[in-house]
Tab-separated table of C-alpha atoms in Angstrom:
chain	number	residue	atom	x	y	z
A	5	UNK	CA	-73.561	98.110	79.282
A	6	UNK	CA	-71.129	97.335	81.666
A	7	UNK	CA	-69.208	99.324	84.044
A	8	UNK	CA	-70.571	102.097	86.657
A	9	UNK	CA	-72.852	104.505	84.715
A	10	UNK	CA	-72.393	103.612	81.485
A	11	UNK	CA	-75.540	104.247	79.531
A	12	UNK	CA	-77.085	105.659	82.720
A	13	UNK	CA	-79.610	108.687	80.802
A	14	UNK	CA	-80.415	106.557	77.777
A	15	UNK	CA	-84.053	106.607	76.954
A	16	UNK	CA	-84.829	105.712	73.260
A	17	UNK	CA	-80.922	105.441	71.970
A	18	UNK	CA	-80.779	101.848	70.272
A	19	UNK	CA	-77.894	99.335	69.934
A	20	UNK	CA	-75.341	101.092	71.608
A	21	UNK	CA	-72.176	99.540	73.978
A	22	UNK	CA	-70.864	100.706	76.385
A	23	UNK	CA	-68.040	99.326	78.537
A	24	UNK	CA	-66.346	100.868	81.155
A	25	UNK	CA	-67.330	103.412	84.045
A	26	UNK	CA	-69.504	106.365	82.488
A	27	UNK	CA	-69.125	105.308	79.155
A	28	UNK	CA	-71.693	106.879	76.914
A	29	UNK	CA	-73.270	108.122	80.357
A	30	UNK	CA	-75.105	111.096	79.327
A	31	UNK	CA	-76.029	109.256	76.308
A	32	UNK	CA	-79.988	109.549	75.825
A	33	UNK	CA	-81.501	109.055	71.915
A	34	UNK	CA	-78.576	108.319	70.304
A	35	UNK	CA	-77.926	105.257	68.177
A	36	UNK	CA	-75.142	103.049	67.640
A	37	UNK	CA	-72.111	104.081	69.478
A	38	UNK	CA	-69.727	102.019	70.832
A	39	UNK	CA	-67.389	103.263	73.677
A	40	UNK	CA	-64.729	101.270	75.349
A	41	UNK	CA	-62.668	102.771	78.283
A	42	UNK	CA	-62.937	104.656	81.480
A	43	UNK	CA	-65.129	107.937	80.446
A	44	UNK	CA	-64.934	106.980	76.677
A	45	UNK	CA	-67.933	109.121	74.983
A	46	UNK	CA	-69.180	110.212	78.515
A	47	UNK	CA	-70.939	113.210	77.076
A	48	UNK	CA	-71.963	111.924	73.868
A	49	UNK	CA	-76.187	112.644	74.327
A	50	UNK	CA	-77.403	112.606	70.558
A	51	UNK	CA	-74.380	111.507	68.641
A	52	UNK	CA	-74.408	108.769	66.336
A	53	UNK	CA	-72.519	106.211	64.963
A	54	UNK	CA	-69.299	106.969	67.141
A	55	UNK	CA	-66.929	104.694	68.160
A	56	UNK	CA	-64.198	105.394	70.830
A	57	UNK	CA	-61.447	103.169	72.863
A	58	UNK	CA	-59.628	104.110	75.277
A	59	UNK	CA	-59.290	106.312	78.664
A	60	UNK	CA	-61.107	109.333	77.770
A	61	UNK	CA	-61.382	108.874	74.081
A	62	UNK	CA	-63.952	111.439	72.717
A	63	UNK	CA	-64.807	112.348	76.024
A	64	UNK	CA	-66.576	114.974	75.738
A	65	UNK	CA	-68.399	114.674	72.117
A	66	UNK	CA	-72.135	115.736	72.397
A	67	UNK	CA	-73.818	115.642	69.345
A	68	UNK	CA	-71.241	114.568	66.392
A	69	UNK	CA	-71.196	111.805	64.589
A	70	UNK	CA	-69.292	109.331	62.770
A	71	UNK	CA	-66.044	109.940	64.336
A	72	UNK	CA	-63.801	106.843	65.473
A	73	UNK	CA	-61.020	107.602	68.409
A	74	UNK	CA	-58.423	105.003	68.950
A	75	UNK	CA	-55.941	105.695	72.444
A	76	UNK	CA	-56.112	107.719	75.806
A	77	UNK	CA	-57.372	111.538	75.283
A	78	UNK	CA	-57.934	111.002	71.435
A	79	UNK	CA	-60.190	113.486	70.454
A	80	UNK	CA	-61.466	114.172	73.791
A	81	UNK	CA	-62.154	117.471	73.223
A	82	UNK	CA	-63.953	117.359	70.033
A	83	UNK	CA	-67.907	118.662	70.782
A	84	UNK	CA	-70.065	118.394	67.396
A	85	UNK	CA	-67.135	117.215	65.061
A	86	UNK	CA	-68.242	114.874	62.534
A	87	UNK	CA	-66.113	112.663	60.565
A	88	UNK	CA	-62.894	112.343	62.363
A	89	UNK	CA	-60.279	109.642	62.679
A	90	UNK	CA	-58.406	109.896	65.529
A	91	UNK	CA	-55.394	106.559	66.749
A	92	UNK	CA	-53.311	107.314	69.229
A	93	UNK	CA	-52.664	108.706	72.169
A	94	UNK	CA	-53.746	112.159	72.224
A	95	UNK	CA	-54.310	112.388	68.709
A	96	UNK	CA	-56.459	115.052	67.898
A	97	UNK	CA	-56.604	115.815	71.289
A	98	UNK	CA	-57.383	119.557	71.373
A	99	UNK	CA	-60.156	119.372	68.179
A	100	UNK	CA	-63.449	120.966	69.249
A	101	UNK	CA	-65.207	121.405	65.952
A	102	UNK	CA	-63.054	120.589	63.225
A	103	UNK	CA	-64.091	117.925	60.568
A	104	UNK	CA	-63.028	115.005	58.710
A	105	UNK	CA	-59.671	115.083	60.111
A	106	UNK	CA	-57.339	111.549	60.369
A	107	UNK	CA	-54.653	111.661	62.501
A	108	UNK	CA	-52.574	108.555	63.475
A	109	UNK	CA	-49.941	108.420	66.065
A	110	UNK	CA	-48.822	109.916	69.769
A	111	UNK	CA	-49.830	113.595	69.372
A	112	UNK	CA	-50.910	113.439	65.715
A	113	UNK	CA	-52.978	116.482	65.117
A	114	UNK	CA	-52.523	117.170	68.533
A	115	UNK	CA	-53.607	121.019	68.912
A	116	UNK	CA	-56.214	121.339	65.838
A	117	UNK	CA	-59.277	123.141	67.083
A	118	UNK	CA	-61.829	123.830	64.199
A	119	UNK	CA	-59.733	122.720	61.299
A	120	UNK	CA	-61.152	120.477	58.752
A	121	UNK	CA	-59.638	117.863	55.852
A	122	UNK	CA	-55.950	117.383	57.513
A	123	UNK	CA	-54.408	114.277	57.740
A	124	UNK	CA	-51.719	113.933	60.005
A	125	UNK	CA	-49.667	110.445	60.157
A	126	UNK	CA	-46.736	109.668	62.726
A	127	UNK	CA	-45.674	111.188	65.978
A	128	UNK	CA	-46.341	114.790	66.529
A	129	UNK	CA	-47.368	114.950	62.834
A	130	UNK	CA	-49.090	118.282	62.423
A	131	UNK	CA	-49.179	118.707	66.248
A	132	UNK	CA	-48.760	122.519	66.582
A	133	UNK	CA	-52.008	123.072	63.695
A	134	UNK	CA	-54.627	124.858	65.090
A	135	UNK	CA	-56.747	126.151	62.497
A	136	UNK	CA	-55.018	124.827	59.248
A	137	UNK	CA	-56.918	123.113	57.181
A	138	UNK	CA	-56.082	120.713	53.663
A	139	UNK	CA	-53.000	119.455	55.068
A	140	UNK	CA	-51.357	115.985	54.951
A	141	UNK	CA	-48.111	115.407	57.074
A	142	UNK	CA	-46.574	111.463	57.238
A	143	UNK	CA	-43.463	110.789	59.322
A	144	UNK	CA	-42.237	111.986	62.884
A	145	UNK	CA	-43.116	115.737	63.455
A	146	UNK	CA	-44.154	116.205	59.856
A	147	UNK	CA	-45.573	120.008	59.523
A	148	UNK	CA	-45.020	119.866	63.339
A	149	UNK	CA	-44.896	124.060	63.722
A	150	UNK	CA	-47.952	124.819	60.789
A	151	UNK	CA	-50.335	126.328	62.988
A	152	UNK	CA	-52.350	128.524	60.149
A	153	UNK	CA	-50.992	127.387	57.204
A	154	UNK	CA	-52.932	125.490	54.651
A	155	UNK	CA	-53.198	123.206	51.801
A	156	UNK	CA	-49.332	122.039	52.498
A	157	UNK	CA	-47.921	118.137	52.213
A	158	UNK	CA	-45.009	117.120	54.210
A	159	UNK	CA	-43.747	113.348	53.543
A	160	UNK	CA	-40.711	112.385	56.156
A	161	UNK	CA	-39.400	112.514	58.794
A	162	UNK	CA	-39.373	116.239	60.293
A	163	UNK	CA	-40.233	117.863	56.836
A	164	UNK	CA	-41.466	121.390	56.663
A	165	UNK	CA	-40.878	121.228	60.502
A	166	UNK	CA	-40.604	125.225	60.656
A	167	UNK	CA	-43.065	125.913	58.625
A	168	UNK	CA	-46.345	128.097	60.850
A	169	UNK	CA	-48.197	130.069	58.402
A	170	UNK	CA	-46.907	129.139	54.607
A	171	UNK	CA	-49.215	127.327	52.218
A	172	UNK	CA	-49.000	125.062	48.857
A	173	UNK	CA	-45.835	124.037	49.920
A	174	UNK	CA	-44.449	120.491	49.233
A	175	UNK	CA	-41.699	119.010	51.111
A	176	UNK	CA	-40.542	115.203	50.568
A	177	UNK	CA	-37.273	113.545	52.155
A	178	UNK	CA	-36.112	113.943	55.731
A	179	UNK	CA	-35.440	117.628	56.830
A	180	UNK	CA	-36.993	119.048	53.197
A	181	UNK	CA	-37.843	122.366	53.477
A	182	UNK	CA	-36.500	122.677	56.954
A	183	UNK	CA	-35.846	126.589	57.224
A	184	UNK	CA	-39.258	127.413	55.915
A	185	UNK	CA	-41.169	129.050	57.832
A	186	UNK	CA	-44.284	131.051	55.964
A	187	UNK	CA	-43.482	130.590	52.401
A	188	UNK	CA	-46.150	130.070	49.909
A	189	UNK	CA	-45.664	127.627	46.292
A	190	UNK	CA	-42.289	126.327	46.957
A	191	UNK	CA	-41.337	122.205	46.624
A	192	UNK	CA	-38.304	120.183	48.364
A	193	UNK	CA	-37.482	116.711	47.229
């Protein structure tokens, strides 16, 4: 442990690191987290097998485990999540629950809150999803305005952009299936 606080209420947790002031702080059986960064897994108190970097990054996890967050504020909100994957800054940022989620890039995934089994890769990919879940999203603002909607892919830049509340959609070139905005079974190439 280095840094002020970090590790400061552990009392059986094993092989954990901790670098940076209050990383892992309230930390106190968990095992084998590794947190890098100013407040990086601060609350963390029974969650194993985390690993965060960064200013912040899952800041405020308790008890979940397995989750990785890469960047300042990714998945800092995230409480008992388990299985998350979280590069970037921000990415993931608002996830309190949600599970196995990946999201890579600036704002990835940004607003998801209990969703589970998106991926989200590129800036602002699936940024705007709060609850959708089953999604995958690569390129720049990729199923940027699905906040509901489910079970949707989006590959390029700024496909299915419009899209909030439609599901089993498939969108794949810049711009494809740009004016959708809640339709359901419909594919753009």
């Amino acid at each position: 442990a280095i840094g002020g606080y970090t590790l400061r209420e552990n009392t059986t947790g094993t092989e954990n690191t901790a670098i940076g002031h209050t990383a892992l702080a309230a930390n106190t059986t968990a095992n084998y987290n590794v947190a890098v960064g100013w407040r990086a897994l601060n609350d963390n108190t029974t969650g194993a097998s985390n690993t965060a970097v960064g200013r912040n990054a899952g800041g405020a996890i308790t008890t979940g485990e397995q989750n990785t967050f890469v960047g300042t504020n990714a998945g800092n909100s995230q409480t008992t999540s388990h299985y998350n994957v979280a590069v970037g800054q921000d990415s993931l940022q608002a996830c309190t629950t949600g599970q196995e989620n990946t999201a890579v890039g600036r704002h990835a995934g940004y607003a998801i809150t209990t969703a589970t089994n998106n991926t989200a890769v590129g800036t602002a990919a699936l940024d705007a999803c709060t609850t959708g879940s089953g999604n995958t999203t690569v390129g720049q603002r990729s199923g940027g305005s699905i906040t509901t909607g489910h079970s949707n892919a989006a590959l390029g830049k700024d496909s299915l952009i419009n899209c909030t509340t439609g599901y089993f959609n498939t969108a794949v070139g810049k711009d494809a299936l740009f004016t959708c905005t809640a339709g359901e079974d419909n594919t753009g190439i």
